[in-house]
Amino acid sequence: MMKVTLIGAGNLATQLGKSLKKAGVIISQVYSRTEDSARTLGELLEAEWLTDIKALHDEADIYIFSVKDSVLCELISEVCKGRGDKLFLHTAGSMPMSCFEGKALRYGVFYPMQTFSKTKDVDFERIPVFIEGNSIETEDVIRSLANKLSQRVIRLSSVDRKYLHLAAVWTCNFTNYCYTVASDILGEHGIPFDVMLPLINETTEKIQKISPKEAQTGPAVRGDRNVMSKQLELMNGKEDLQELYKMLSKGINPLMDNLNLDKR
């Protein structure tokens, strides 16, 4: 049976580890610099856990790095040394495969494009996994691993994956920040955020049938200066939000450049 060691014990590593175990992959070890994280995930996956990178053994077939970009290269240098026959993968959307060059013989990328949280399980079968390998043989192994989890496995170069990750930030991270802004506004007036869920769901369902551009609605796309001016007034004292509101509105409708929203 395939054995995997996880380098990292955060959100992605947790969900990936659980899905791999469910698919019959043995999780050999879990490493994290944080003892609580290493222990929690290690016990969950019935794997040895450790906080000393030098204590990693060589029993795993694949070592998967799921860590912050800022420490990835450092950990790659430490882990790959002396393990020439192993396969090394990272899960970062914004980091190139080349960070393994000169440090490993068999390496690649295993990037599941989804937002992950430790406490919210995901259905990996529905998550697109983007892969890349430094050779055809290596890529075949990575694809075999990905096929154990996902119904959609796509080969993508490091260059294109950077743009994919950028698009994901716009699609998920910035959108979620807008939800946070909305939640704060509602909270200030005693309105529960869950009243927004039907709106969120309808928007999400709509863009599965028509393009996002076609699905755009609201005062900006209509050029409704009256409504926009009143909403800007509601955010008096919150200059950052006012600027963001105006910037997004002009992005939705370039004609907003001809509407001086400051003259209200």
PDB file of N, CA and C in Angstrom, residues 132-187:
ATOM      1  N   GLU A 132       1.458  18.471 -11.642  1.00  0.00           N
ATOM      2  CA  GLU A 132       2.607  18.701 -12.511  1.00  0.00           C
ATOM      3  C   GLU A 132       3.737  17.817 -12.003  1.00  0.00           C
ATOM      4  N   GLY A 133       4.470  17.195 -12.911  1.00  0.00           N
ATOM      5  CA  GLY A 133       5.593  16.355 -12.519  1.00  0.00           C
ATOM      6  C   GLY A 133       6.826  16.674 -13.330  1.00  0.00           C
ATOM      7  N   ASN A 134       7.989  16.353 -12.780  1.00  0.00           N
ATOM      8  CA  ASN A 134       9.233  16.689 -13.481  1.00  0.00           C
ATOM      9  C   ASN A 134       9.597  15.661 -14.548  1.00  0.00           C
ATOM     10  N   SER A 135       8.783  14.596 -14.671  1.00  0.00           N
ATOM     11  CA  SER A 135       8.963  13.621 -15.742  1.00  0.00           C
ATOM     12  C   SER A 135       7.620  12.953 -16.010  1.00  0.00           C
ATOM     13  N   ILE A 136       7.514  12.289 -17.149  1.00  0.00           N
ATOM     14  CA  ILE A 136       6.264  11.599 -17.482  1.00  0.00           C
ATOM     15  C   ILE A 136       5.965  10.523 -16.451  1.00  0.00           C
ATOM     16  N   GLU A 137       6.988   9.769 -16.069  1.00  0.00           N
ATOM     17  CA  GLU A 137       6.809   8.701 -15.084  1.00  0.00           C
ATOM     18  C   GLU A 137       6.333   9.262 -13.745  1.00  0.00           C
ATOM     19  N   THR A 138       6.974  10.330 -13.319  1.00  0.00           N
ATOM     20  CA  THR A 138       6.593  10.951 -12.049  1.00  0.00           C
ATOM     21  C   THR A 138       5.171  11.480 -12.112  1.00  0.00           C
ATOM     22  N   GLU A 139       4.839  12.120 -13.219  1.00  0.00           N
ATOM     23  CA  GLU A 139       3.494  12.678 -13.357  1.00  0.00           C
ATOM     24  C   GLU A 139       2.428  11.581 -13.357  1.00  0.00           C
ATOM     25  N   ASP A 140       2.759  10.425 -13.891  1.00  0.00           N
ATOM     26  CA  ASP A 140       1.817   9.301 -13.864  1.00  0.00           C
ATOM     27  C   ASP A 140       1.528   8.863 -12.429  1.00  0.00           C
ATOM     28  N   VAL A 141       2.553   8.861 -11.594  1.00  0.00           N
ATOM     29  CA  VAL A 141       2.369   8.491 -10.183  1.00  0.00           C
ATOM     30  C   VAL A 141       1.510   9.534  -9.472  1.00  0.00           C
ATOM     31  N   ILE A 142       1.783  10.803  -9.752  1.00  0.00           N
ATOM     32  CA  ILE A 142       1.003  11.878  -9.132  1.00  0.00           C
ATOM     33  C   ILE A 142      -0.456  11.785  -9.568  1.00  0.00           C
ATOM     34  N   ARG A 143      -0.669  11.515 -10.839  1.00  0.00           N
ATOM     35  CA  ARG A 143      -2.038  11.386 -11.349  1.00  0.00           C
ATOM     36  C   ARG A 143      -2.753  10.205 -10.685  1.00  0.00           C
ATOM     37  N   SER A 144      -2.033   9.121 -10.492  1.00  0.00           N
ATOM     38  CA  SER A 144      -2.615   7.954  -9.832  1.00  0.00           C
ATOM     39  C   SER A 144      -3.052   8.298  -8.414  1.00  0.00           C
ATOM     40  N   LEU A 145      -2.223   9.066  -7.706  1.00  0.00           N
ATOM     41  CA  LEU A 145      -2.576   9.499  -6.350  1.00  0.00           C
ATOM     42  C   LEU A 145      -3.792  10.408  -6.386  1.00  0.00           C
ATOM     43  N   ALA A 146      -3.790  11.368  -7.306  1.00  0.00           N
ATOM     44  CA  ALA A 146      -4.901  12.320  -7.400  1.00  0.00           C
ATOM     45  C   ALA A 146      -6.202  11.615  -7.759  1.00  0.00           C
ATOM     46  N   ASN A 147      -6.118  10.602  -8.611  1.00  0.00           N
ATOM     47  CA  ASN A 147      -7.320   9.876  -9.024  1.00  0.00           C
ATOM     48  C   ASN A 147      -7.962   9.098  -7.880  1.00  0.00           C
ATOM     49  N   LYS A 148      -7.201   8.822  -6.840  1.00  0.00           N
ATOM     50  CA  LYS A 148      -7.766   8.160  -5.662  1.00  0.00           C
ATOM     51  C   LYS A 148      -8.737   9.077  -4.925  1.00  0.00           C
ATOM     52  N   LEU A 149      -8.564  10.392  -5.130  1.00  0.00           N
ATOM     53  CA  LEU A 149      -9.346  11.372  -4.372  1.00  0.00           C
ATOM     54  C   LEU A 149     -10.365  12.118  -5.216  1.00  0.00           C
ATOM     55  N   SER A 150      -9.966  12.527  -6.409  1.00  0.00           N
ATOM     56  CA  SER A 150     -10.775  13.458  -7.199  1.00  0.00           C
ATOM     57  C   SER A 150     -11.235  12.859  -8.520  1.00  0.00           C
ATOM     58  N   GLN A 151     -12.399  13.311  -8.958  1.00  0.00           N
ATOM     59  CA  GLN A 151     -12.917  12.907 -10.262  1.00  0.00           C
ATOM     60  C   GLN A 151     -12.413  13.823 -11.376  1.00  0.00           C
ATOM     61  N   ARG A 152     -11.716  14.875 -10.991  1.00  0.00           N
ATOM     62  CA  ARG A 152     -11.224  15.824 -12.001  1.00  0.00           C
ATOM     63  C   ARG A 152      -9.761  16.161 -11.723  1.00  0.00           C
ATOM     64  N   VAL A 153      -8.883  15.548 -12.483  1.00  0.00           N
ATOM     65  CA  VAL A 153      -7.445  15.759 -12.337  1.00  0.00           C
ATOM     66  C   VAL A 153      -6.935  16.414 -13.615  1.00  0.00           C
ATOM     67  N   ILE A 154      -6.265  17.550 -13.464  1.00  0.00           N
ATOM     68  CA  ILE A 154      -5.861  18.361 -14.618  1.00  0.00           C
ATOM     69  C   ILE A 154      -4.371  18.678 -14.535  1.00  0.00           C
ATOM     70  N   ARG A 155      -3.663  18.475 -15.641  1.00  0.00           N
ATOM     71  CA  ARG A 155      -2.263  18.870 -15.680  1.00  0.00           C
ATOM     72  C   ARG A 155      -2.173  20.362 -15.978  1.00  0.00           C
ATOM     73  N   LEU A 156      -1.370  21.074 -15.198  1.00  0.00           N
ATOM     74  CA  LEU A 156      -1.217  22.516 -15.390  1.00  0.00           C
ATOM     75  C   LEU A 156       0.213  22.907 -15.061  1.00  0.00           C
ATOM     76  N   SER A 157       0.801  23.743 -15.905  1.00  0.00           N
ATOM     77  CA  SER A 157       2.183  24.178 -15.686  1.00  0.00           C
ATOM     78  C   SER A 157       2.261  25.155 -14.521  1.00  0.00           C
ATOM     79  N   SER A 158       3.464  25.341 -14.017  1.00  0.00           N
ATOM     80  CA  SER A 158       3.670  26.276 -12.908  1.00  0.00           C
ATOM     81  C   SER A 158       3.275  27.694 -13.292  1.00  0.00           C
ATOM     82  N   VAL A 159       3.551  28.072 -14.544  1.00  0.00           N
ATOM     83  CA  VAL A 159       3.201  29.421 -15.005  1.00  0.00           C
ATOM     84  C   VAL A 159       1.694  29.616 -14.979  1.00  0.00           C
ATOM     85  N   ASP A 160       0.968  28.683 -15.564  1.00  0.00           N
ATOM     86  CA  ASP A 160      -0.489  28.814 -15.612  1.00  0.00           C
ATOM     87  C   ASP A 160      -1.121  28.674 -14.228  1.00  0.00           C
ATOM     88  N   ARG A 161      -0.494  27.865 -13.370  1.00  0.00           N
ATOM     89  CA  ARG A 161      -1.048  27.664 -12.029  1.00  0.00           C
ATOM     90  C   ARG A 161      -1.018  28.956 -11.211  1.00  0.00           C
ATOM     91  N   LYS A 162      -0.053  29.818 -11.460  1.00  0.00           N
ATOM     92  CA  LYS A 162      -0.009  31.106 -10.757  1.00  0.00           C
ATOM     93  C   LYS A 162      -1.248  31.935 -11.068  1.00  0.00           C
ATOM     94  N   TYR A 163      -1.666  31.901 -12.333  1.00  0.00           N
ATOM     95  CA  TYR A 163      -2.861  32.657 -12.721  1.00  0.00           C
ATOM     96  C   TYR A 163      -4.124  31.992 -12.189  1.00  0.00           C
ATOM     97  N   LEU A 164      -4.110  30.669 -12.136  1.00  0.00           N
ATOM     98  CA  LEU A 164      -5.229  29.947 -11.529  1.00  0.00           C
ATOM     99  C   LEU A 164      -5.384  30.353 -10.071  1.00  0.00           C
ATOM    100  N   HIS A 165      -4.271  30.426  -9.373  1.00  0.00           N
ATOM    101  CA  HIS A 165      -4.301  30.800  -7.959  1.00  0.00           C
ATOM    102  C   HIS A 165      -4.779  32.234  -7.789  1.00  0.00           C
ATOM    103  N   LEU A 166      -4.334  33.121  -8.677  1.00  0.00           N
ATOM    104  CA  LEU A 166      -4.798  34.511  -8.640  1.00  0.00           C
ATOM    105  C   LEU A 166      -6.310  34.574  -8.813  1.00  0.00           C
ATOM    106  N   ALA A 167      -6.818  33.807  -9.779  1.00  0.00           N
ATOM    107  CA  ALA A 167      -8.266  33.779 -10.004  1.00  0.00           C
ATOM    108  C   ALA A 167      -8.998  33.230  -8.786  1.00  0.00           C
ATOM    109  N   ALA A 168      -8.389  32.257  -8.116  1.00  0.00           N
ATOM    110  CA  ALA A 168      -9.002  31.676  -6.918  1.00  0.00           C
ATOM    111  C   ALA A 168      -9.074  32.692  -5.784  1.00  0.00           C
ATOM    112  N   VAL A 169      -8.053  33.534  -5.676  1.00  0.00           N
ATOM    113  CA  VAL A 169      -8.068  34.583  -4.647  1.00  0.00           C
ATOM    114  C   VAL A 169      -9.225  35.543  -4.884  1.00  0.00           C
ATOM    115  N   TRP A 170      -9.427  35.933  -6.144  1.00  0.00           N
ATOM    116  CA  TRP A 170     -10.560  36.805  -6.469  1.00  0.00           C
ATOM    117  C   TRP A 170     -11.886  36.103  -6.205  1.00  0.00           C
ATOM    118  N   THR A 171     -11.961  34.836  -6.594  1.00  0.00           N
ATOM    119  CA  THR A 171     -13.216  34.095  -6.480  1.00  0.00           C
ATOM    120  C   THR A 171     -13.599  33.802  -5.043  1.00  0.00           C
ATOM    121  N   CYS A 172     -12.619  33.473  -4.230  1.00  0.00           N
ATOM    122  CA  CYS A 172     -12.903  32.998  -2.868  1.00  0.00           C
ATOM    123  C   CYS A 172     -12.523  34.001  -1.785  1.00  0.00           C
ATOM    124  N   ASN A 173     -11.249  34.362  -1.723  1.00  0.00           N
ATOM    125  CA  ASN A 173     -10.763  35.153  -0.589  1.00  0.00           C
ATOM    126  C   ASN A 173     -11.349  36.556  -0.536  1.00  0.00           C
ATOM    127  N   PHE A 174     -11.339  37.250  -1.686  1.00  0.00           N
ATOM    128  CA  PHE A 174     -11.898  38.601  -1.701  1.00  0.00           C
ATOM    129  C   PHE A 174     -13.411  38.572  -1.516  1.00  0.00           C
ATOM    130  N   THR A 175     -14.048  37.565  -2.109  1.00  0.00           N
ATOM    131  CA  THR A 175     -15.497  37.435  -1.946  1.00  0.00           C
ATOM    132  C   THR A 175     -15.852  37.212  -0.487  1.00  0.00           C
ATOM    133  N   ASN A 176     -15.077  36.354   0.185  1.00  0.00           N
ATOM    134  CA  ASN A 176     -15.358  36.086   1.595  1.00  0.00           C
ATOM    135  C   ASN A 176     -15.150  37.333   2.446  1.00  0.00           C
ATOM    136  N   TYR A 177     -14.168  38.168   2.061  1.00  0.00           N
ATOM    137  CA  TYR A 177     -13.988  39.427   2.787  1.00  0.00           C
ATOM    138  C   TYR A 177     -15.229  40.300   2.645  1.00  0.00           C
ATOM    139  N   CYS A 178     -15.818  40.306   1.455  1.00  0.00           N
ATOM    140  CA  CYS A 178     -17.058  41.073   1.258  1.00  0.00           C
ATOM    141  C   CYS A 178     -18.169  40.537   2.149  1.00  0.00           C
ATOM    142  N   TYR A 179     -18.208  39.215   2.338  1.00  0.00           N
ATOM    143  CA  TYR A 179     -19.181  38.639   3.270  1.00  0.00           C
ATOM    144  C   TYR A 179     -18.924  39.151   4.686  1.00  0.00           C
ATOM    145  N   THR A 180     -17.646  39.280   5.038  1.00  0.00           N
ATOM    146  CA  THR A 180     -17.286  39.784   6.369  1.00  0.00           C
ATOM    147  C   THR A 180     -17.766  41.215   6.550  1.00  0.00           C
ATOM    148  N   VAL A 181     -17.558  42.045   5.522  1.00  0.00           N
ATOM    149  CA  VAL A 181     -18.044  43.434   5.574  1.00  0.00           C
ATOM    150  C   VAL A 181     -19.557  43.449   5.751  1.00  0.00           C
ATOM    151  N   ALA A 182     -20.247  42.632   4.972  1.00  0.00           N
ATOM    152  CA  ALA A 182     -21.710  42.564   5.069  1.00  0.00           C
ATOM    153  C   ALA A 182     -22.148  42.099   6.449  1.00  0.00           C
ATOM    154  N   SER A 183     -21.438  41.099   6.987  1.00  0.00           N
ATOM    155  CA  SER A 183     -21.771  40.579   8.318  1.00  0.00           C
ATOM    156  C   SER A 183     -21.609  41.650   9.386  1.00  0.00           C
ATOM    157  N   ASP A 184     -20.551  42.454   9.267  1.00  0.00           N
ATOM    158  CA  ASP A 184     -20.321  43.539  10.233  1.00  0.00           C
ATOM    159  C   ASP A 184     -21.420  44.592  10.146  1.00  0.00           C
ATOM    160  N   ILE A 185     -21.797  44.962   8.926  1.00  0.00           N
ATOM    161  CA  ILE A 185     -22.859  45.960   8.739  1.00  0.00           C
ATOM    162  C   ILE A 185     -24.162  45.460   9.345  1.00  0.00           C
ATOM    163  N   LEU A 186     -24.501  44.221   9.058  1.00  0.00           N
ATOM    164  CA  LEU A 186     -25.735  43.646   9.602  1.00  0.00           C
ATOM    165  C   LEU A 186     -25.681  43.546  11.118  1.00  0.00           C
ATOM    166  N   GLY A 187     -24.523  43.125  11.628  1.00  0.00           N
ATOM    167  CA  GLY A 187     -24.376  42.962  13.074  1.00  0.00           C
ATOM    168  C   GLY A 187     -24.566  44.259  13.830  1.00  0.00           C
TER     169      GLY A 187
END
